[in-house]
Coordinates of C-alpha atoms in Angstrom, one line a residue:
X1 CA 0.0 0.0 0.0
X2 CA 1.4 3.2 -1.3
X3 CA 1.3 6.1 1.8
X4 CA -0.3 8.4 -1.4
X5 CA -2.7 7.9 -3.8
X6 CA -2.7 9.2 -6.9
X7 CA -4.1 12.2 -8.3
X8 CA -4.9 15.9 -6.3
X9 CA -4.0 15.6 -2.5
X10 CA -3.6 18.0 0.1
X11 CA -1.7 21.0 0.5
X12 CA 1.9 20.3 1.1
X13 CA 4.0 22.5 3.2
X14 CA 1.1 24.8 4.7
X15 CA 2.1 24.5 8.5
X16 CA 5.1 25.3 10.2
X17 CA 7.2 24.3 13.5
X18 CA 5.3 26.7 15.2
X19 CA 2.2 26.0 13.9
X20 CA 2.1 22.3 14.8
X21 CA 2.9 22.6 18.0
X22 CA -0.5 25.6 18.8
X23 CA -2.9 22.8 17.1
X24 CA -1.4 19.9 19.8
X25 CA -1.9 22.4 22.3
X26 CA -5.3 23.5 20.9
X27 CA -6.0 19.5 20.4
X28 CA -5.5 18.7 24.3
X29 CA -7.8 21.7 24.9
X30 CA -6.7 22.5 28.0
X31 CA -9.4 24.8 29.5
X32 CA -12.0 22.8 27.7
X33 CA -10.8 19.5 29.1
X34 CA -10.3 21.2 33.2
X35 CA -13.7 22.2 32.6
X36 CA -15.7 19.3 31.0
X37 CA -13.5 16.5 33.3
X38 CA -12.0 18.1 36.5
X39 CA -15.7 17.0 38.3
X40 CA -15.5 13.8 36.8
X41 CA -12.0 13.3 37.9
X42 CA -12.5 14.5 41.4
X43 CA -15.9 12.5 41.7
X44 CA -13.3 9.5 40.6
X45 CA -10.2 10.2 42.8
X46 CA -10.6 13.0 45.0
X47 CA -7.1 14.8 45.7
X48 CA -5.6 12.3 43.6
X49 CA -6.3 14.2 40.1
X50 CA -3.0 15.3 40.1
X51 CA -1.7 12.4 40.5
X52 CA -3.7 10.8 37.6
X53 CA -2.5 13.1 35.5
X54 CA 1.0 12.9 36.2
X55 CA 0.8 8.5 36.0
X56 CA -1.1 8.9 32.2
X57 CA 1.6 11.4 30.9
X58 CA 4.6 9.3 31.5
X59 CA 2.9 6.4 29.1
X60 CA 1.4 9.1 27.1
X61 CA 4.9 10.4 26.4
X62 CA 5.5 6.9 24.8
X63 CA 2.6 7.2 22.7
X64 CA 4.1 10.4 21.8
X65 CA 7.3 8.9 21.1
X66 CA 5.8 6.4 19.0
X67 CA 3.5 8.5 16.9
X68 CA 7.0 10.6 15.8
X69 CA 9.0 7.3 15.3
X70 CA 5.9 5.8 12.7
X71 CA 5.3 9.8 11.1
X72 CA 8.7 9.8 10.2
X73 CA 8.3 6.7 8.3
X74 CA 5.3 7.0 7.0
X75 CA 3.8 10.3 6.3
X76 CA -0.1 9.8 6.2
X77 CA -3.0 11.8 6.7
X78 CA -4.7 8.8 8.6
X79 CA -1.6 8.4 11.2
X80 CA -2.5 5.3 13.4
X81 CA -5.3 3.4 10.9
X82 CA -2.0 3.8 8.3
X83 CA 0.5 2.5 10.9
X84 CA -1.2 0.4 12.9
X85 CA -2.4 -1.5 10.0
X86 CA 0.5 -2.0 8.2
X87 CA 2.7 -3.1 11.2
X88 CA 0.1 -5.2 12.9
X89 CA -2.7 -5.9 10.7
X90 CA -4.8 -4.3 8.2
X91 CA -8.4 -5.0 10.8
X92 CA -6.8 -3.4 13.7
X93 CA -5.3 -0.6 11.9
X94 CA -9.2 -0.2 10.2
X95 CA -10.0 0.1 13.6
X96 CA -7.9 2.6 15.0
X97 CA -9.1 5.2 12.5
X98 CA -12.7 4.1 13.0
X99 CA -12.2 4.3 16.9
X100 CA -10.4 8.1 16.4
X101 CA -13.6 9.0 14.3
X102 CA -16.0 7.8 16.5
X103 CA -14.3 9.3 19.1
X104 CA -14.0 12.5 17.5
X105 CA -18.1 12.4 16.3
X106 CA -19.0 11.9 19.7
X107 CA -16.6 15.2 20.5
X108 CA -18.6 17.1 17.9
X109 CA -21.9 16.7 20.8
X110 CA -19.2 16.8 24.0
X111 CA -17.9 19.7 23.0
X112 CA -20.4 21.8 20.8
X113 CA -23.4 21.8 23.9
X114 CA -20.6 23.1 26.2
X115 CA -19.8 26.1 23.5
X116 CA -23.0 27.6 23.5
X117 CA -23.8 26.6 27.1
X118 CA -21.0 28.6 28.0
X119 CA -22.3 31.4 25.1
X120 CA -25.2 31.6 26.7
X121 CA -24.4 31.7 30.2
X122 CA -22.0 35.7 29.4
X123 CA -24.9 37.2 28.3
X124 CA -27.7 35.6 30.8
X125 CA -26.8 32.5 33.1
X126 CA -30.2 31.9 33.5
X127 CA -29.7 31.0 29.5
X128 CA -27.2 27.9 30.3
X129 CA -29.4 25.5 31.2
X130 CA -31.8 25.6 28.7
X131 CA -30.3 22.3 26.7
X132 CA -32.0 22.9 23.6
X133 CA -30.6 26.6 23.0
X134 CA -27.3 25.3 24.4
X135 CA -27.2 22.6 21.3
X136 CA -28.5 25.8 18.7
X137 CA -25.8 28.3 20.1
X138 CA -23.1 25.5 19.7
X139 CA -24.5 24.0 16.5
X140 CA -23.5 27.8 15.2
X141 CA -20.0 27.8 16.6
X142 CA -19.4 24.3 14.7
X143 CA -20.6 25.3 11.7
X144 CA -18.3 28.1 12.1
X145 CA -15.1 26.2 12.7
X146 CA -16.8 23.7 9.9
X147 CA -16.5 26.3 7.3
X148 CA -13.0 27.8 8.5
X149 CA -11.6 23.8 8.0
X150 CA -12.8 24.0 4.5
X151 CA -11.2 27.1 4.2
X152 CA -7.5 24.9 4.5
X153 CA -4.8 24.3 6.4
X154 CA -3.3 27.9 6.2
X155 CA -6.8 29.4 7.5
X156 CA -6.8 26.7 10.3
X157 CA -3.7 27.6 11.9
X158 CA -4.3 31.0 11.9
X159 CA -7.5 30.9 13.4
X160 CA -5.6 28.7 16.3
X161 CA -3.2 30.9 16.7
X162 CA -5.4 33.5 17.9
X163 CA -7.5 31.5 19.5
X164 CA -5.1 29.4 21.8
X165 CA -3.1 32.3 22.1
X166 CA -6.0 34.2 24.3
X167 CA -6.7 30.9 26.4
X168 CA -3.2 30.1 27.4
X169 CA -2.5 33.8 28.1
X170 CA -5.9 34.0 30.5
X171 CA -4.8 30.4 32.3
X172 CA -1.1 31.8 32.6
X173 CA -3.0 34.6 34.6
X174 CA -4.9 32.7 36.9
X175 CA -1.6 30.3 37.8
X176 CA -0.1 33.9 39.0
X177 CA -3.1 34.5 40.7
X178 CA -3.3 31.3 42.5
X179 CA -0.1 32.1 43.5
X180 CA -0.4 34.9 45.2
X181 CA -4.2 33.8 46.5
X182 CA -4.6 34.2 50.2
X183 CA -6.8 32.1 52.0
X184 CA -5.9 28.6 51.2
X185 CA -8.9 25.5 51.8
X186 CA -5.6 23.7 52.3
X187 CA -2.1 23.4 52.3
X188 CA -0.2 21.5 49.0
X189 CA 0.7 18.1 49.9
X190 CA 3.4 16.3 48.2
X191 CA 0.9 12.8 48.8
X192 CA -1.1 14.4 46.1
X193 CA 1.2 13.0 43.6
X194 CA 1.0 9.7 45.4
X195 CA -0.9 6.6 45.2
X196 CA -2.0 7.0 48.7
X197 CA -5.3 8.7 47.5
X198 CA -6.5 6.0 44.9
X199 CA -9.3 3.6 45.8
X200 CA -7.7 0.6 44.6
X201 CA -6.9 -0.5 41.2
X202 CA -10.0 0.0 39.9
X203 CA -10.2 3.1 41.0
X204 CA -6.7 4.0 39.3
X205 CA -8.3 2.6 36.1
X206 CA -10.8 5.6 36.6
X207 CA -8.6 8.0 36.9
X208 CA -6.3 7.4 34.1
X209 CA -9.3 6.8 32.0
X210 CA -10.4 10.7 32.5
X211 CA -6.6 11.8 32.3
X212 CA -6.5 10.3 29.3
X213 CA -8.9 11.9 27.7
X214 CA -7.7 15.2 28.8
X215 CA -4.6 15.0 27.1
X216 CA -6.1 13.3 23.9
X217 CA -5.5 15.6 20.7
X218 CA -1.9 16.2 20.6
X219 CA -2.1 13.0 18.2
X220 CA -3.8 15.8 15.1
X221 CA -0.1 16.7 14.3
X222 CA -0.2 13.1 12.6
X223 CA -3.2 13.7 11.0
X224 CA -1.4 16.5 9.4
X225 CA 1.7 15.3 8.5
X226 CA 0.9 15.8 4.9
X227 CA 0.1 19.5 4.8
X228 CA 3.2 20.5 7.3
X229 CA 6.6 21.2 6.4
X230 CA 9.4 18.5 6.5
X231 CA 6.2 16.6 8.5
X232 CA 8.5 13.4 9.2
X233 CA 10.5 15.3 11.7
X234 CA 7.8 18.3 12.3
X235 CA 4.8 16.6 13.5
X236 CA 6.4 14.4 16.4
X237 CA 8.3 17.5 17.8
X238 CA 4.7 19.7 17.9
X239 CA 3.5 17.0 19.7
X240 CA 6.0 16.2 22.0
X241 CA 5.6 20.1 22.8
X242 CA 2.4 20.4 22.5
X243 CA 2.4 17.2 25.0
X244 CA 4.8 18.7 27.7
X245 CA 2.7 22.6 27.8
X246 CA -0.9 20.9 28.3
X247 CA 1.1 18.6 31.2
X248 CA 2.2 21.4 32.9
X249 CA -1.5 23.6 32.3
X250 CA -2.8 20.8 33.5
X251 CA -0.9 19.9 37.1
X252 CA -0.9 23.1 37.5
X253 CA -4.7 23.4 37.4
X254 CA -5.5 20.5 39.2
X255 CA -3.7 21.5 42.4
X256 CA -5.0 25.1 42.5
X257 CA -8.3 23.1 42.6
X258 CA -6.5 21.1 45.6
X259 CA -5.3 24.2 47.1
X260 CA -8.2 26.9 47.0
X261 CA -11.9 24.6 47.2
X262 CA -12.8 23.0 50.2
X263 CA -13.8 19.6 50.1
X264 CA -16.9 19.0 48.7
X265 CA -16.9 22.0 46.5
X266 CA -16.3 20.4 43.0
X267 CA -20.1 18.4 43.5
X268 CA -20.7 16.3 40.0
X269 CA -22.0 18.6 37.2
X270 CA -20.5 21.8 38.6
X271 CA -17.5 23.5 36.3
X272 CA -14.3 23.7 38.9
X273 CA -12.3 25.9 36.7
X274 CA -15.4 28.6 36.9
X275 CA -15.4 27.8 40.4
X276 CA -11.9 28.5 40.9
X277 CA -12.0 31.3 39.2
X278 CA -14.9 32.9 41.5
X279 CA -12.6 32.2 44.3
X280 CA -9.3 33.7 42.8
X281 CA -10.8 37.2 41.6
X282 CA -14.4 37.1 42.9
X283 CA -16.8 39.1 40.1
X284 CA -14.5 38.9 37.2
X285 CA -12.7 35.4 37.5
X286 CA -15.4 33.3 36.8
X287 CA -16.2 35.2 33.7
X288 CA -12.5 35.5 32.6
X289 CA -12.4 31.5 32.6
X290 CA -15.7 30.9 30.7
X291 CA -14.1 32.8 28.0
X292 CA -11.2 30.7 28.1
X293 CA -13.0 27.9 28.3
X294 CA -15.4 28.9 25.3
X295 CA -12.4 30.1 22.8
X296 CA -10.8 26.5 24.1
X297 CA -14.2 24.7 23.3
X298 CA -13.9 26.3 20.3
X299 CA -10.2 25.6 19.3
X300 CA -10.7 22.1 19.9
X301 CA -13.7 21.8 18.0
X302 CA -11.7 22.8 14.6
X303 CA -8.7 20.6 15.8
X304 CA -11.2 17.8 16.1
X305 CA -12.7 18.5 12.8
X306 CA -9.3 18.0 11.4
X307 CA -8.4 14.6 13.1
X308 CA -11.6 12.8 11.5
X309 CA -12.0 14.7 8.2
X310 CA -8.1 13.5 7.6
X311 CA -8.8 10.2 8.5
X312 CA -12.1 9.8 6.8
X313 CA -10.0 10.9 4.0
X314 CA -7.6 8.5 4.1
X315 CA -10.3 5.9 3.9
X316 CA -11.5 7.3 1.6
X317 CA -8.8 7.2 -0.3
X318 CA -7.7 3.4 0.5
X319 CA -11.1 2.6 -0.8
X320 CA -11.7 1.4 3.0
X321 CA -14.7 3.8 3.0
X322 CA -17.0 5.3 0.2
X323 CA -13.9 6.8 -2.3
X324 CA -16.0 9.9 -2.7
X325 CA -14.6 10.6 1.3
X326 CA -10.9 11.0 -0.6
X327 CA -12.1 13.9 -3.0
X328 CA -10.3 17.2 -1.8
X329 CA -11.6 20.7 -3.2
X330 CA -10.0 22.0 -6.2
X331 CA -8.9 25.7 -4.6
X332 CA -8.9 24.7 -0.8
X333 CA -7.1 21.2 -1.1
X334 CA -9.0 19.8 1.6
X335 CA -11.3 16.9 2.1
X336 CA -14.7 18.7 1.4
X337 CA -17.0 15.7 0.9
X338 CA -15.4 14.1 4.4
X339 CA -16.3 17.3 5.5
X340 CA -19.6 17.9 4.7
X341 CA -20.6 14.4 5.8
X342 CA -18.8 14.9 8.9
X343 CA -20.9 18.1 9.1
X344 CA -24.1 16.9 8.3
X345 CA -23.6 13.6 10.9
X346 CA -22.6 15.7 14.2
X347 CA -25.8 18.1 13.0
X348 CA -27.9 14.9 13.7
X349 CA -26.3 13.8 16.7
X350 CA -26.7 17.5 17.8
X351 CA -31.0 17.2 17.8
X352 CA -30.6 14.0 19.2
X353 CA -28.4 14.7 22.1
X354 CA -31.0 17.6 23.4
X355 CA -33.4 15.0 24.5
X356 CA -31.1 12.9 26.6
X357 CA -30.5 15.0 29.8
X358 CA -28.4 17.9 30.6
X359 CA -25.4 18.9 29.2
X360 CA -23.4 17.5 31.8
X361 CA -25.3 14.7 31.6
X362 CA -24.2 14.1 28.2
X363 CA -20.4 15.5 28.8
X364 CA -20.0 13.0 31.2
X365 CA -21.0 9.9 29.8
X366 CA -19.6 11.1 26.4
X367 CA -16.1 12.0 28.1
X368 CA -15.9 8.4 29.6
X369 CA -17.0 6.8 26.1
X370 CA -14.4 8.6 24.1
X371 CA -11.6 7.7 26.8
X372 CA -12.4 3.9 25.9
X373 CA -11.8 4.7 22.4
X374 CA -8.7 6.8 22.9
X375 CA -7.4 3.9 24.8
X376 CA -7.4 1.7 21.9
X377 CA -5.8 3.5 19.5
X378 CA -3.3 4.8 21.5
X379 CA -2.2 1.3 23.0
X380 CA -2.6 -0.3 19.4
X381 CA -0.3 2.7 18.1
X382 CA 2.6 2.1 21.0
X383 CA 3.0 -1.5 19.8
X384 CA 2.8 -1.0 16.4
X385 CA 5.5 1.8 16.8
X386 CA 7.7 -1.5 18.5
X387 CA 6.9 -3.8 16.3
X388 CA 8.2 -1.3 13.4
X389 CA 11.7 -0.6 14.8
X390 CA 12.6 -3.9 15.8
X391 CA 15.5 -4.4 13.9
X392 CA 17.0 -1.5 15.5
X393 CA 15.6 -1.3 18.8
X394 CA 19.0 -3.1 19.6
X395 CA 21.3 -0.6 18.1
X396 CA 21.9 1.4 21.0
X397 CA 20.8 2.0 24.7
X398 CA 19.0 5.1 23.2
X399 CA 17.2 3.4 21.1
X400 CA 16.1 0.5 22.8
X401 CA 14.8 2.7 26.0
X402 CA 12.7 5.5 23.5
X403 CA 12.1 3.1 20.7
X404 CA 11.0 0.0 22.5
X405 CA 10.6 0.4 26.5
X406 CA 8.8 3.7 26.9
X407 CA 6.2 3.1 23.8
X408 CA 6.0 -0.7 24.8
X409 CA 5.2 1.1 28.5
X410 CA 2.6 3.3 27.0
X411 CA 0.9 0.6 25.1
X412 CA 0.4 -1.6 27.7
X413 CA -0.8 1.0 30.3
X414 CA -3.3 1.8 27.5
X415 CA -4.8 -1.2 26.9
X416 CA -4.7 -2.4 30.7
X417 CA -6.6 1.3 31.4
X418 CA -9.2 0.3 28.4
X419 CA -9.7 -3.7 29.7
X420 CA -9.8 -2.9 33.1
X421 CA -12.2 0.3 33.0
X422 CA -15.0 -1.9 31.2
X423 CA -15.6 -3.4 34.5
X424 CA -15.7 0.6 36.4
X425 CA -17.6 2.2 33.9
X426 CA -21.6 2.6 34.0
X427 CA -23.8 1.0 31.3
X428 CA -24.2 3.9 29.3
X429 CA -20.5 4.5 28.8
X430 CA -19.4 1.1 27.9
X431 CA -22.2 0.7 25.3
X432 CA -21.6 3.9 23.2
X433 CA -17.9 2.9 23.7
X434 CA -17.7 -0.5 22.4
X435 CA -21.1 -0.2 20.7
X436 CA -19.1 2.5 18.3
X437 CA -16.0 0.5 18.0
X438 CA -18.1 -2.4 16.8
X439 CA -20.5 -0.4 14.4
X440 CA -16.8 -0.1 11.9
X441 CA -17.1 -4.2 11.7
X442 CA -19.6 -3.5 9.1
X443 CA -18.3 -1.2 6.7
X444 CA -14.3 -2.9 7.2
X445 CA -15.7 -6.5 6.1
X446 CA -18.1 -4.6 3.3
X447 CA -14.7 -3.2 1.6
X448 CA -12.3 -6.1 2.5
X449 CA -14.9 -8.4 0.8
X450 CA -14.2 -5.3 -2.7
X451 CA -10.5 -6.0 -2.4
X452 CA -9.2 -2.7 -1.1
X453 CA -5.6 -2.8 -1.4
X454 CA -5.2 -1.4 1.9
X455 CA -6.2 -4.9 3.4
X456 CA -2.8 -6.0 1.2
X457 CA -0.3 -3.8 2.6
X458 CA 3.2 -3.1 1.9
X459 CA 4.7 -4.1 5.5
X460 CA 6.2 -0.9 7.7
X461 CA 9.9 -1.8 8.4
X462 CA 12.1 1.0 9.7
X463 CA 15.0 -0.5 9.2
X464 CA 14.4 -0.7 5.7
X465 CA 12.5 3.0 5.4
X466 CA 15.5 4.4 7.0
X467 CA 18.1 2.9 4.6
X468 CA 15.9 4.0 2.0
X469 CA 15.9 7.8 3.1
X470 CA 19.8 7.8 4.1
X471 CA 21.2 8.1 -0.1
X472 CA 18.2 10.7 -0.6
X473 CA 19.3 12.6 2.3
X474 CA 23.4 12.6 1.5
X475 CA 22.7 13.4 -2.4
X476 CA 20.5 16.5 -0.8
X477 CA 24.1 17.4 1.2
X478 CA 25.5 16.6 -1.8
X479 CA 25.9 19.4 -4.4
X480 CA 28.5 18.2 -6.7
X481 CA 26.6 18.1 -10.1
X482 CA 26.6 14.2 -10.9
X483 CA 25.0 13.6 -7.3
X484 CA 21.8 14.6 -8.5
X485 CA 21.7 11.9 -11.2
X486 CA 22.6 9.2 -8.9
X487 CA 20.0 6.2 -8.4
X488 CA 17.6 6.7 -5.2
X489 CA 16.4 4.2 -3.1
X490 CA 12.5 4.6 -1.8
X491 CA 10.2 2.6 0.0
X492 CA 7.1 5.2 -0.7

């Protein structure tokens, strides 16, 4: 399987260094994600949220790792459904971009309601928990960041630019308020980053589950490999980055929350971060952090967009899914029938999602579904990033420890968090989790049984990729005038 079809693609060389690592950030969301799981992840382990995030990030950091390791290899708009299912097999890779675009669908409700919830609630709070004009308000704002994907890479990042810019400048604030916040609930305590507060493995599972989640969206740097300069090399550093800013938002969040509300304060369904910022600058915080959370909502909403119109692409494209999913737009070069189907789906789910319950409700159980399905991609990712490198994994200490151990590490913490949470997790949760996941069975036997060549793939082998891209690389340093004639090796 050839990482490029023929014919128009995407744009090539429309993002930047800088630019990939503001849309990893802007994927992770971090006000969005303090706001829509900080209750959850209290509600789950108390004063051990720090802690939960701290014990997911050191595995995440090998999913990190092994998402650079595979993009460098194998540039490809569908990331993990490309790797994963030419290292492991062609069914679970089919299922790791069907798990991200499930994921990412259910996003469109999870994160949309909060958007106009939070809308609603600066120009009348009474407004917020109407459920219905919540769902209109934030049905707008997607269609917003619908039409600003179509408009291309370019338009993307500049919109995120701005947009993330604002959030992370408003959150930057409120850690220097904390700071010099005077009358503490309670004092830090170092057992916060301990296990001491976990009830039992189980527990644990929850936890990570939720922190997972939190940091999901760093991954659309792969997604975007195609469109970003020198995107072997550029997309694992944005997201290693993008990884380590969100960490530190994040920590840094989650013990304020520790430090300033009592006990009992963050109640299921209430927003801590609004909370905490009532309590920091009474009047004016609270307000401040809606607005971060809102442009956050919104930033992650377009990130999000990307992620599954780029992988609905690529299967598209791999004849995996209807072809007409791989057209891209003449002027914009982007995906415009994945797109507009995309579009048109999450308008659906929108209606539908109004007559369920409240928005945090919905959130909730949505938040808990979609850290199932991260999980699973994740985990499948790590070990397909091992399996990929193992001719060289032996090379050196430096290389065995980043290449093997710490993605092996983040693969199996994955996986163990996805197994062992179907047991925590309420009815609801599991079934739009797994129920999702299983719903891709049909359409990958329905193209399998049509022959799509991606179901015959051309095996990933770094060792092989890499001794194809050293010659290219030393006639580039090469400027002596017969070095451009010389024979080049490929394996794309």
């Amino acid at each position: 399987m050839s990482g490029r079809a023929s014919g128009r693609g995407l744009r090539p060389n429309a993002l930047g260094p800088l630019d990939t690592v503001v849309m990893a950030v802007a994927g992770s969301a971090p006000a969005y994600s303090l706001s829509a799981t900080a209750a959850v992840l209290v509600g789950a382990v108390g004063l051990a949220a720090p802690a939960a995030l701290l014990y997911c990030a050191i595995p995440m950091l090998g999913i990190v790792l092994a998402y650079g390791r595979l993009g460098r290899i194998d540039v490809n708009a569908g990331a993990a459904y490309s790797w994963v299912g030419r290292t492991l097999h062609p069914s679970l890779g089919f299922l790791s971009g069907w798990a991200l675009v499930v994921a990412a669908t259910l996003f469109m409700v999870a994160g949309s309601l909060p958007a106009g919830q939070l809308t609603l609630s600066l120009i009348d709070p009474a407004l917020a928990s109407h459920t219905g004009l919540a769902g209109l308000v934030g049905a707008g704002w997607f269609l917003v960041m619908l039409l600003v994907v179509l408009g291309g890479a370019r338009l993307t990042a500049r919109a995120q630019l701005l947009l993330t810019g604002v959030e992370l400048t408003i959150l930057l604030l409120f850690i220097i308020g904390v700071v010099l916040h005077r009358g503490a609930a309670a004092a830090f305590d170092w057992s916060w980053l301990g296990f001491s507060h976990f009830d039992g493995v189980s527990g644990f599972a929850s936890g990570a589950l939720v922190a997972a989640f939190c940091f999901w969206g760093w991954d659309v740097t792969g997604n975007l490999s195609e469109e970003t300069r020198d995107g072997r090399r550029t997309a694992g550093f944005g997201a290693l980055a993008g990884l380590a800013v969100v960490f530190l938002v994040f920590e840094a969040f989650t013990i304020a929350v520790n430090i300033v509300l009592a006990a009992g304060t963050v109640t299921p369904g209430a927003d801590a971060l609004v909370l905490l910022g009532e309590a920091v600058w009474p009047g004016i915080g609270g307000k401040l952090l809606v607005v971060a959370v809102m442009l956050s909502t919104v930033a992650t909403l377009e990130t999000t967009l990307i992620q599954v119109t780029r992988s609905l692409f690529a299967m598209g494209r791999d004849r995996t899914m209807p072809a007409a999913l791989g057209a891209v737009h003449r002027r914009w070069n982007t995906p415009w029938v994945a797109i507009t189907v995309v579009g048109a789906v999450a308008l659906v789910l929108f209606a539908a999602a109004t007559t369920l319950g409240s928005v945090a409700d919905i959130v909730a159980e949505a938040v808990r579904a979609m850290g199932l399905l991260v999980a699973f991609y994740y985990g499948l990712a790590g070990v397909a990033a091992v399996v990929a490198y193992r001719r060289t994994l032996l090379t050196s200490v430096r290389e065995l420890l980043l290449g093997g151990v710490w993605p092996l590490l983040g693969a199996v913490f994955m996986l163990w968090v996805f197994f062992e949470s179907l047991s925590a997790l309420g009815t609801a949760s599991v079934a739009i989790g797994l129920g999702g996941l299983a719903a891709g069975l049909v359409p990958m036997a329905w193209y399998w049984r049509r022959g799509s060549s991606y179901y015959r793939p051309a095996r990933l082998d770094a060792a092989r990729a890499l001794a194809a891209e050293s010659p290219y690389q030393a006639v580039r340093r090469d400027r002596r005038p017969d070095a451009a004639h010389e024979a080049l090796a490929t394996d794309y």
